Short mmCIF file of C-alpha atoms in Angstrom, two decimals:
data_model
loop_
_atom_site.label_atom_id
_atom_site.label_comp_id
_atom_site.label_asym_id
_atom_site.label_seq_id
_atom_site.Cartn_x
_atom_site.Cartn_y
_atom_site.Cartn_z
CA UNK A 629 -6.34 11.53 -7.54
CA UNK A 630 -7.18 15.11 -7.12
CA UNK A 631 -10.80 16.08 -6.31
CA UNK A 632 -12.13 17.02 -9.77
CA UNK A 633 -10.99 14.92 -12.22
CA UNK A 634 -14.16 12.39 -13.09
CA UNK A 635 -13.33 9.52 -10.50
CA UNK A 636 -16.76 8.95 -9.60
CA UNK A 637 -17.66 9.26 -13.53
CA UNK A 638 -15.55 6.53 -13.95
CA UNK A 639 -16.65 4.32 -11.69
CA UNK A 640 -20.06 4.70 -12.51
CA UNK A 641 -19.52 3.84 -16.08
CA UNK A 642 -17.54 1.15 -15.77
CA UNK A 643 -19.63 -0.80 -12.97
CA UNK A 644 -22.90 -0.14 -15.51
CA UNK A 645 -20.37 -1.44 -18.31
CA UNK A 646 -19.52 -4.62 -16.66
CA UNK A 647 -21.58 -7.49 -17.30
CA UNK A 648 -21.88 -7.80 -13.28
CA UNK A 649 -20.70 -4.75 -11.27
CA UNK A 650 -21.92 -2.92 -8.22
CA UNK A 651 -20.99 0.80 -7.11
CA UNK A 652 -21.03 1.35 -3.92
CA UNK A 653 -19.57 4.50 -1.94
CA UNK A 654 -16.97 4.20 1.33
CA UNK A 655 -18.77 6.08 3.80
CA UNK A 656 -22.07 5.39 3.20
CA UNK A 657 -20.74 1.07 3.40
CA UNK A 658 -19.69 -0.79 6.39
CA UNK A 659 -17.83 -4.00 7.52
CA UNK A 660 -21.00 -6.34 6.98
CA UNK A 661 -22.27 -4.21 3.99
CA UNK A 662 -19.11 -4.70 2.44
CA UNK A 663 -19.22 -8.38 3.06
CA UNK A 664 -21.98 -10.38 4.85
CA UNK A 665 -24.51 -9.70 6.79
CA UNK A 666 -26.63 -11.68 9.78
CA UNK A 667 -30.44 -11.15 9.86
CA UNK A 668 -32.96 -12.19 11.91
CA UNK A 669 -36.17 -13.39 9.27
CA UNK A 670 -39.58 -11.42 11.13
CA UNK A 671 -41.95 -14.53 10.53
CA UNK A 672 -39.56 -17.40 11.41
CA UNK A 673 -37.53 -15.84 13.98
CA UNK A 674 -34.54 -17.93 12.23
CA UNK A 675 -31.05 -16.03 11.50
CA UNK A 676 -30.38 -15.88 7.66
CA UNK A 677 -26.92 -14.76 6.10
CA UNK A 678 -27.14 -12.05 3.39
CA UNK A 679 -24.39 -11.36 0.85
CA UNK A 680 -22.73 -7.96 0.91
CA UNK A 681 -21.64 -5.77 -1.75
CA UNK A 682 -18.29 -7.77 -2.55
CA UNK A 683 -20.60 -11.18 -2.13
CA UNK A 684 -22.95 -9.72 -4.72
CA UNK A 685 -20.37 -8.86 -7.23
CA UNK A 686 -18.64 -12.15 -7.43
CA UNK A 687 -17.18 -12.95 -11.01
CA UNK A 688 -17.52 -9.56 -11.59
CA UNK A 689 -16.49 -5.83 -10.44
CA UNK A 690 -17.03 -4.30 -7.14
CA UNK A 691 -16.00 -0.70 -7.58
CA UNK A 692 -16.00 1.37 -4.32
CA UNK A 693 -15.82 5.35 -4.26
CA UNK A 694 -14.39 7.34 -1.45
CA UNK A 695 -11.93 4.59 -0.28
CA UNK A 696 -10.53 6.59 2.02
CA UNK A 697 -13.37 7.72 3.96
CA UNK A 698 -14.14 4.28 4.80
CA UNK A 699 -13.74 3.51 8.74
CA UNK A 700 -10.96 1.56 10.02
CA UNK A 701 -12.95 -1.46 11.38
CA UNK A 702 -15.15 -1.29 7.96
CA UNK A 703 -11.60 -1.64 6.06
CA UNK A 704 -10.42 -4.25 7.11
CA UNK A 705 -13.08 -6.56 6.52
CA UNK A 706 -11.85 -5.90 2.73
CA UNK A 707 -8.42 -7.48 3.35
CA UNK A 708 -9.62 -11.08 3.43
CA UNK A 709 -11.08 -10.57 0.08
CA UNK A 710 -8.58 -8.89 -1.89
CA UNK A 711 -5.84 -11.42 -0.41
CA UNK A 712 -8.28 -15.05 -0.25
CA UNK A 713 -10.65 -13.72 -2.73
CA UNK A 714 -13.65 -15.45 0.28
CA UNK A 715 -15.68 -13.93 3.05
CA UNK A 716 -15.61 -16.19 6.00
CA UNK A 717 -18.71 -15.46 8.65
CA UNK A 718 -18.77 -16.74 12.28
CA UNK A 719 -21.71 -15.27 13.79
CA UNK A 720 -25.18 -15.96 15.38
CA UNK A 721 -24.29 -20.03 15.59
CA UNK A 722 -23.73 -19.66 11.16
CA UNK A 723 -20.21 -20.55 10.30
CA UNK A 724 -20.23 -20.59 6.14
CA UNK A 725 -17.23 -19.53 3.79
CA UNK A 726 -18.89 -17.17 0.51
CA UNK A 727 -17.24 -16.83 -2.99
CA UNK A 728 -16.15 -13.16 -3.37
CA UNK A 729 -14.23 -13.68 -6.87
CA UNK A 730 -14.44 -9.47 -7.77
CA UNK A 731 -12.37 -7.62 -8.76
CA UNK A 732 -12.22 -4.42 -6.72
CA UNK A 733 -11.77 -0.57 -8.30
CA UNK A 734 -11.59 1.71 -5.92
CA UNK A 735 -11.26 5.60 -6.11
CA UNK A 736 -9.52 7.75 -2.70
CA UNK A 737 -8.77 11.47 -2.30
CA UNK A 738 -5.69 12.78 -0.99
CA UNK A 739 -5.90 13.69 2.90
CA UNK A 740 -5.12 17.31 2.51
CA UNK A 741 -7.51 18.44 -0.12
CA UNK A 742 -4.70 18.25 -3.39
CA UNK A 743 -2.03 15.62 -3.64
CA UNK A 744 1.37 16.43 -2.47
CA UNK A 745 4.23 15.07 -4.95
CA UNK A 746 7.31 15.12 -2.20
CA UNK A 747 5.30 12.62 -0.43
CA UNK A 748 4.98 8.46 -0.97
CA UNK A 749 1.26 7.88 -1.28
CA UNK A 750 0.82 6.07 1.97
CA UNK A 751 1.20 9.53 3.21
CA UNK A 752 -0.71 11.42 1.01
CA UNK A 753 -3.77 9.20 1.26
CA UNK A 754 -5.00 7.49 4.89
CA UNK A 755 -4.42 4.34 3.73
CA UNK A 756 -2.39 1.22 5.45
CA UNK A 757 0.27 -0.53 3.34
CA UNK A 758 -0.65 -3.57 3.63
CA UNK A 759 -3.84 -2.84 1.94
CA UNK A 760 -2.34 -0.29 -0.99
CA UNK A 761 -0.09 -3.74 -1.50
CA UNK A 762 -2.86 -5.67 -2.28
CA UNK A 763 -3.56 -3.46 -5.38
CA UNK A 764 -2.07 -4.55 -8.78
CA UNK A 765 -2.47 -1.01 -10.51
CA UNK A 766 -2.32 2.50 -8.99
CA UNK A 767 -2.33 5.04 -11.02
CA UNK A 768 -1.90 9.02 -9.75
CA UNK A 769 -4.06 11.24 -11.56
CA UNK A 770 -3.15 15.05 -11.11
CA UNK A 771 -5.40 17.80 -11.89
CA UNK A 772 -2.93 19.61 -13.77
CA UNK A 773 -3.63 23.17 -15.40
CA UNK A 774 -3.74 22.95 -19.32
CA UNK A 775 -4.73 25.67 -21.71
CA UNK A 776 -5.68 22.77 -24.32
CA UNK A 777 -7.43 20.20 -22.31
CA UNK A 778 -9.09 23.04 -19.93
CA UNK A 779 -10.70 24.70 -22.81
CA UNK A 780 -11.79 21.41 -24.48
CA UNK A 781 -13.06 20.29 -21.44
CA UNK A 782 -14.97 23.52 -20.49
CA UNK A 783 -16.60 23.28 -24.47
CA UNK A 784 -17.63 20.13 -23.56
CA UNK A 785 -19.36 20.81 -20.30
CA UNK A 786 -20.97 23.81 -21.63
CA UNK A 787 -21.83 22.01 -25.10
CA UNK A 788 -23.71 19.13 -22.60
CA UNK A 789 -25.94 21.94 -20.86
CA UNK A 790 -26.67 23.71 -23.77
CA UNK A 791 -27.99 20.70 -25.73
CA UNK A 792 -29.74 18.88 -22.85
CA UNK A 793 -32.24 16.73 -24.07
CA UNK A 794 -31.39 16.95 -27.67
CA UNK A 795 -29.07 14.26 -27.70
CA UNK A 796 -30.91 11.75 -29.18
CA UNK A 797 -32.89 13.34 -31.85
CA UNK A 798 -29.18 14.95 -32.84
CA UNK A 799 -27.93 11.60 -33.15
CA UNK A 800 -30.58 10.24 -35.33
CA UNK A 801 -30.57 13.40 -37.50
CA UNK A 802 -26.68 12.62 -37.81
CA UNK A 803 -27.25 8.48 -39.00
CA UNK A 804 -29.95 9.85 -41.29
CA UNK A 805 -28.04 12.73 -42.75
CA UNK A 806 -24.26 13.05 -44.11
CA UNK A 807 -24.23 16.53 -44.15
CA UNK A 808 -24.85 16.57 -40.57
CA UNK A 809 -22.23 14.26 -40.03
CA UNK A 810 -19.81 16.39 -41.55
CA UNK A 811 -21.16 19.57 -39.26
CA UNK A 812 -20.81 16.93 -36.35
CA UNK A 813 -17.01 16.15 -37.01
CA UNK A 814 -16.34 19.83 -38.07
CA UNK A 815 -18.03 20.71 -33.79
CA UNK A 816 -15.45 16.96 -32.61
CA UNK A 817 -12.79 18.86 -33.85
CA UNK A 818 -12.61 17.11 -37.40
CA UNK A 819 -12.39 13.96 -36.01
CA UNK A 820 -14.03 11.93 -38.51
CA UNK A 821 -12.68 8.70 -37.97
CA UNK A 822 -12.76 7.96 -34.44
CA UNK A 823 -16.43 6.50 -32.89
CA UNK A 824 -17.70 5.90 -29.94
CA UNK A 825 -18.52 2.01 -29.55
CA UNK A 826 -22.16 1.60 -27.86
CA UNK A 827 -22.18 0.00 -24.17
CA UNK A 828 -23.89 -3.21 -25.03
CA UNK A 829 -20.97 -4.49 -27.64
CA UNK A 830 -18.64 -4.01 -24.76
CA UNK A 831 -20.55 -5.80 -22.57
CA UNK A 832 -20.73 -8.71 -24.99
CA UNK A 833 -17.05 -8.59 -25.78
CA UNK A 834 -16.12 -8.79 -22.10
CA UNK A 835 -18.44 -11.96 -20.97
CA UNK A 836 -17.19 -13.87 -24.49
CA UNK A 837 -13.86 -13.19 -23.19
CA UNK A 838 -14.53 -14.11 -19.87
CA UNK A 839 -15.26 -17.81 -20.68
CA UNK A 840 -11.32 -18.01 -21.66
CA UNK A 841 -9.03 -19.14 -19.07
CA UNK A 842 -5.83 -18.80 -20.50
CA UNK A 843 -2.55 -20.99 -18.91
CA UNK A 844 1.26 -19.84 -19.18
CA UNK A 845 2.69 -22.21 -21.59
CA UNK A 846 6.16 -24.21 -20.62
CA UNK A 847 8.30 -21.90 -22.56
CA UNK A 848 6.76 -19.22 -21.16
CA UNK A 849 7.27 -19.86 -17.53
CA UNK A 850 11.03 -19.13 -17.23
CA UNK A 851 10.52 -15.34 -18.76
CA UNK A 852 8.23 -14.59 -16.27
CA UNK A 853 10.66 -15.97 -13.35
CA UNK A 854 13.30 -14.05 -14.94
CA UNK A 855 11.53 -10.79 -14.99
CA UNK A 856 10.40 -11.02 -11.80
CA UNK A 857 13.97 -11.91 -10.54
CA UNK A 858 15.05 -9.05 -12.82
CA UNK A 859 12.46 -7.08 -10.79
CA UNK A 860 13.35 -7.72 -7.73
CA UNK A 861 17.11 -7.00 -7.56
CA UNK A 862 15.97 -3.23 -9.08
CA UNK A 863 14.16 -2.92 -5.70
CA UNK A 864 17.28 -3.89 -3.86
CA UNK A 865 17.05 -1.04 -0.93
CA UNK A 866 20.02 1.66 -1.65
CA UNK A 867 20.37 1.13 -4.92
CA UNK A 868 18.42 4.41 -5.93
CA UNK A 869 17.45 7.40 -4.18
CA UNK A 870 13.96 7.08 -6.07
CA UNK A 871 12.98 3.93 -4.29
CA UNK A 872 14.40 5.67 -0.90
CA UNK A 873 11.52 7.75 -1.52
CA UNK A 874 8.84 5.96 -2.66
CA UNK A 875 10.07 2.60 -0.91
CA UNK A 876 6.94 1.28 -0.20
CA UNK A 877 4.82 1.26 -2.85
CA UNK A 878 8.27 0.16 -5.09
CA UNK A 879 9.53 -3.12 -3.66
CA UNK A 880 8.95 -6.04 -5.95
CA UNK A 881 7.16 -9.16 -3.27
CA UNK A 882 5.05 -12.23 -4.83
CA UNK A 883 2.47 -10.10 -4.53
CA UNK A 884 3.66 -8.23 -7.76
CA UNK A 885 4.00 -11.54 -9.65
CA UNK A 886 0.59 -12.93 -8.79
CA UNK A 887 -0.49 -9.38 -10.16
CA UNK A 888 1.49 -9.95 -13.64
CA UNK A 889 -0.30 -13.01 -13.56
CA UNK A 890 -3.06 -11.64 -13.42
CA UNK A 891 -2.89 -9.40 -15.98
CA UNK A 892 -1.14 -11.21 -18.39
CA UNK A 893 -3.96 -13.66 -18.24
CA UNK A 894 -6.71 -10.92 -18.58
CA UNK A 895 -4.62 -9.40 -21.49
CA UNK A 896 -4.56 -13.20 -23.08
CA UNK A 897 -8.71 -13.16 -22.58
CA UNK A 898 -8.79 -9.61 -24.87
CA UNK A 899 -7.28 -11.70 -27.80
CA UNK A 900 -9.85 -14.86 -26.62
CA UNK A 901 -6.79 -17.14 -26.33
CA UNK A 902 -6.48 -19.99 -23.97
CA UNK A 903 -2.70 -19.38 -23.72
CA UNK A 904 -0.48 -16.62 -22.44
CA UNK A 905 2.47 -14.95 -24.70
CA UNK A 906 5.20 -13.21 -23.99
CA UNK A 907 3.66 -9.85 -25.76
CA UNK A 908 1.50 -10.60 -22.46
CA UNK A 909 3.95 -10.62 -20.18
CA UNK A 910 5.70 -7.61 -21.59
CA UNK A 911 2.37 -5.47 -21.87
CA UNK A 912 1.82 -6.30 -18.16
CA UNK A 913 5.43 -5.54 -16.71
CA UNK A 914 4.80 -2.06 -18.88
CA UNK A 915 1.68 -1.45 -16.97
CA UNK A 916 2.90 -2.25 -13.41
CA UNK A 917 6.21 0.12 -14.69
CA UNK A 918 3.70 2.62 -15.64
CA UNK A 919 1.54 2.63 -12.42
CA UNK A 920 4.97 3.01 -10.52
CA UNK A 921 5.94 5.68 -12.73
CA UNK A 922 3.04 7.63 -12.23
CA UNK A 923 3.86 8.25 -8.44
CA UNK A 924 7.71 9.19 -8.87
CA UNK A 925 6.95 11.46 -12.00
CA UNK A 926 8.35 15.03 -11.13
CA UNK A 927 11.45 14.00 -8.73
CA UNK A 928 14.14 15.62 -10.02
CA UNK A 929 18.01 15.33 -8.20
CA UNK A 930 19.67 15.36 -4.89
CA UNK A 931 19.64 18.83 -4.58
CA UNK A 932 16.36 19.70 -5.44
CA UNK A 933 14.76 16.30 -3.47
CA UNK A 934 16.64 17.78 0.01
CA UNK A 935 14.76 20.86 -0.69
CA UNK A 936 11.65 19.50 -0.85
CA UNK A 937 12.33 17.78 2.29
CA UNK A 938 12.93 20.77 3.98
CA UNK A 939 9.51 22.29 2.84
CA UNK A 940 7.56 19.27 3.44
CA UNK A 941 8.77 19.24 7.13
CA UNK A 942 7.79 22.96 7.61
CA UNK A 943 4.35 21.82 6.76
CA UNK A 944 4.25 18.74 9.28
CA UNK A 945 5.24 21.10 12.03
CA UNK A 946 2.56 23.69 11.34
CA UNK A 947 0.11 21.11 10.04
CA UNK A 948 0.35 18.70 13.58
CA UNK A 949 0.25 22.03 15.30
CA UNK A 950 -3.23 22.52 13.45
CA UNK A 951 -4.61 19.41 14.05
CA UNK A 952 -3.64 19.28 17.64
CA UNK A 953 -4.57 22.67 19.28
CA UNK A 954 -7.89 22.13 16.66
CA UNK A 955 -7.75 25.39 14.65
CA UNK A 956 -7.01 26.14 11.45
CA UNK A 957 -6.01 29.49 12.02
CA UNK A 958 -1.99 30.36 13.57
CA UNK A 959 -0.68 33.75 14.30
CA UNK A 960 2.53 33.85 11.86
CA UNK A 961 4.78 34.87 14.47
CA UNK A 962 4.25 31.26 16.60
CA UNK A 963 4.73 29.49 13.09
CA UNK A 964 7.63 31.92 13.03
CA UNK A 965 8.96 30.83 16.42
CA UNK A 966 7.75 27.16 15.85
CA UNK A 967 10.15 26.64 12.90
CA UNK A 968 13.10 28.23 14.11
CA UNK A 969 13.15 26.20 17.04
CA UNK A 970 13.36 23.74 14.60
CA UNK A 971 16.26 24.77 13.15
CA UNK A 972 15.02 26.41 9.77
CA UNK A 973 14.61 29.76 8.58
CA UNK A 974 12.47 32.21 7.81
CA UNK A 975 13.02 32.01 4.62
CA UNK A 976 12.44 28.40 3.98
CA UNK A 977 9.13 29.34 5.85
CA UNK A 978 8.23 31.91 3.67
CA UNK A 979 8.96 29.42 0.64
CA UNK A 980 6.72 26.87 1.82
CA UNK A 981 4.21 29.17 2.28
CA UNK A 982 4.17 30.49 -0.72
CA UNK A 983 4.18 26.90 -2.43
CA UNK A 984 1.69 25.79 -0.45
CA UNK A 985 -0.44 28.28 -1.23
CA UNK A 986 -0.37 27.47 -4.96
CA UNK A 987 -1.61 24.21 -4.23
CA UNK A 988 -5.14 25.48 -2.47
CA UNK A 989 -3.71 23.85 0.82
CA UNK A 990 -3.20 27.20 3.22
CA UNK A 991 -3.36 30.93 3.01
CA UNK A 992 -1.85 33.82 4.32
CA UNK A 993 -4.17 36.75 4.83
CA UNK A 994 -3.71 39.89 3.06
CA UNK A 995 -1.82 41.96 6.33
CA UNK A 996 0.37 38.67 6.99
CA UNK A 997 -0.60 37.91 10.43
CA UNK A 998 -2.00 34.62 10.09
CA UNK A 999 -2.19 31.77 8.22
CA UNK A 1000 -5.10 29.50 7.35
CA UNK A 1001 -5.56 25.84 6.85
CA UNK A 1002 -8.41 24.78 4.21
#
């Protein structure tokens, strides 16, 4: 998602949620932080094998901020344990296999400041497919400008600051008083029924419905294999421009199904069931539709998609031109010459520009000589 929009928040409160979660960040983590680790003990002199982060978090959640900082040797040490769900060591004469049940939640930033929509999200983020396959859910979220959810969120912010510190004697003024309540709900925007449910009943809820292990029931089985056949010849290559675009994060593997699996079982633990329903099934084909959806939202015709092309292109060609010479700042007239010996115009140059500009990604100065890469 875009910077700005509470990732790290998120993570935070959801690892201190969980009944077992670490947070750990991607570039401040390596390979054998990540996963195991070979020390030498000081009084002994023997090797000992310490547990990383994902080691550490097993049967619970391992959520990771900054994905996509993480280094490419670092990176792939996660691949084993989102596909085996182990860590396998061979090092220092210690050959051991460790449990690394988590589930992982990680949080990555687009690679050019604000995510580009006319791009898959392989390309907007600098991350591998076969590691953004391993993922059951993605889900895009766009900092978006809205005149109702800026100004509630700016009232917020400034309502936190301003009452710093009063928090708690507010709240027990509030349990001990109606009247107060009623000011409360009048400052929540009237919003008398809905409460916020404290941290520690979560955490109950989830490890009682953790000791469930649901199982798909015989006359369940054959739905799922026919909505993931179903699923699969929608992702037939050709069949829609849409998945021309956004091919690889689109195509329905056994991957996919091991994910609906997944979280048709999890959904199965919310009701503390030991079997799985089709209302399962359903709610968990909606969510993968829905993470899909997110990243092919705003894709609108053939007309309008070849456009977008076209300005997307321009900004490869000026933006490999950036990153190769090392400068982000170009004299206008060698974009100028750049593009049209690529065959476009300057008018489709000046359209990018301008576009581009509204997304925070470049800027012209104000006499139009060059142009600026953030």
């Amino acid at each position: 998602g875009d910077p700005g929009v509470a990732k790290s928040q998120m993570l935070k409160h959801v690892s201190s949620i969980a009944p077992r979660g670490v947070y750990t960040t991607g570039k401040g983590s390596s390979g054998v932080g990540l996963t195991a680790a070979i020390t030498k003990d000081l009084t002994t002199g023997e090797m000992a094998l310490e547990g990383g982060a994902l080691v550490l978090a097993d049967q619970g959640i391992c959520a990771i901020d900054e994905f996509d900082k993480m280094d490419e040797a670092d990176r792939t040490a996660i691949h084993e344990v989102m596909e085996q769900q182990t860590v396998s060591v061979a090092k220092a004469g210690i050959v051991a296999t460790l449990n690394a049940r988590a589930a992982v939640l990680a949080a990555a930033n687009p690679l050019y400041g604000r995510y580009n929509r006319k791009k898959s999200l392989s390309e907007n983020v600098n991350l591998p497919n076969s590691l953004l396959s391993r993922f059951d859910l993605m889900f895009l979220i766009l900092d978006v400008a809205d005149v109702d959810k800026d100004m509630a969120l700016a009232r917020h912010v400034t309502f936190v600051h301003q009452n710093e510190g009063l928090t708690a004697k507010r709240q027990s003024d509030v349990d001990s008083d109606d009247s107060e309540d009623e000011d409360m709900n009048d400052i929540n925007g009237g919003a008398s029924e809905s409460k916020t449910v404290p941290p520690e009943i979560v955490r109950e809820y989830i490890s009682r419905a953790r000791k469930h292990q649901p199982v798909v029931r015989p006359d369940v089985a054959p739905y799922i294999v026919e909505a993931y056949v179903g699923l699969r010849m929608q992702g037939i290559p050709g069949s829609n421009s849409r998945k021309k675009q956004f091919g690889d994060q689109m195509t329905m593997t056994a991957r996919q199904l091991l994910s609906i699996l997944r979280l048709s079982q999890a959904l199965a633990r919310l009701r503390f069931s030991d079997f799985v329903a089709r209302e399962d099934v359903d709610e968990a084909i909606r969510l993968t539709h829905m993470s899909k959806a997110s990243l092919e939202d705003n894709y609108e015709g053939k007309g309008e998609g070849q456009k977008d092309d076209v300005i997307s292109r321009i900004y490869t060609i000026l933006r490999d031109y950036s990153t190769a010479s090392r400068t982000k700042r170009i004299e206008l007239k060698l974009c100028e010459a750049m593009v049209l010996r690529k065959g476009f115009t300057k008018q489709q140059l000046q359209t990018c520009l301008e576009e581009y500009q509204t997304l925070n990604i470049l800027l012209v100065n104000k006499s139009a000589t060059h142009v600026v890469f953030f």
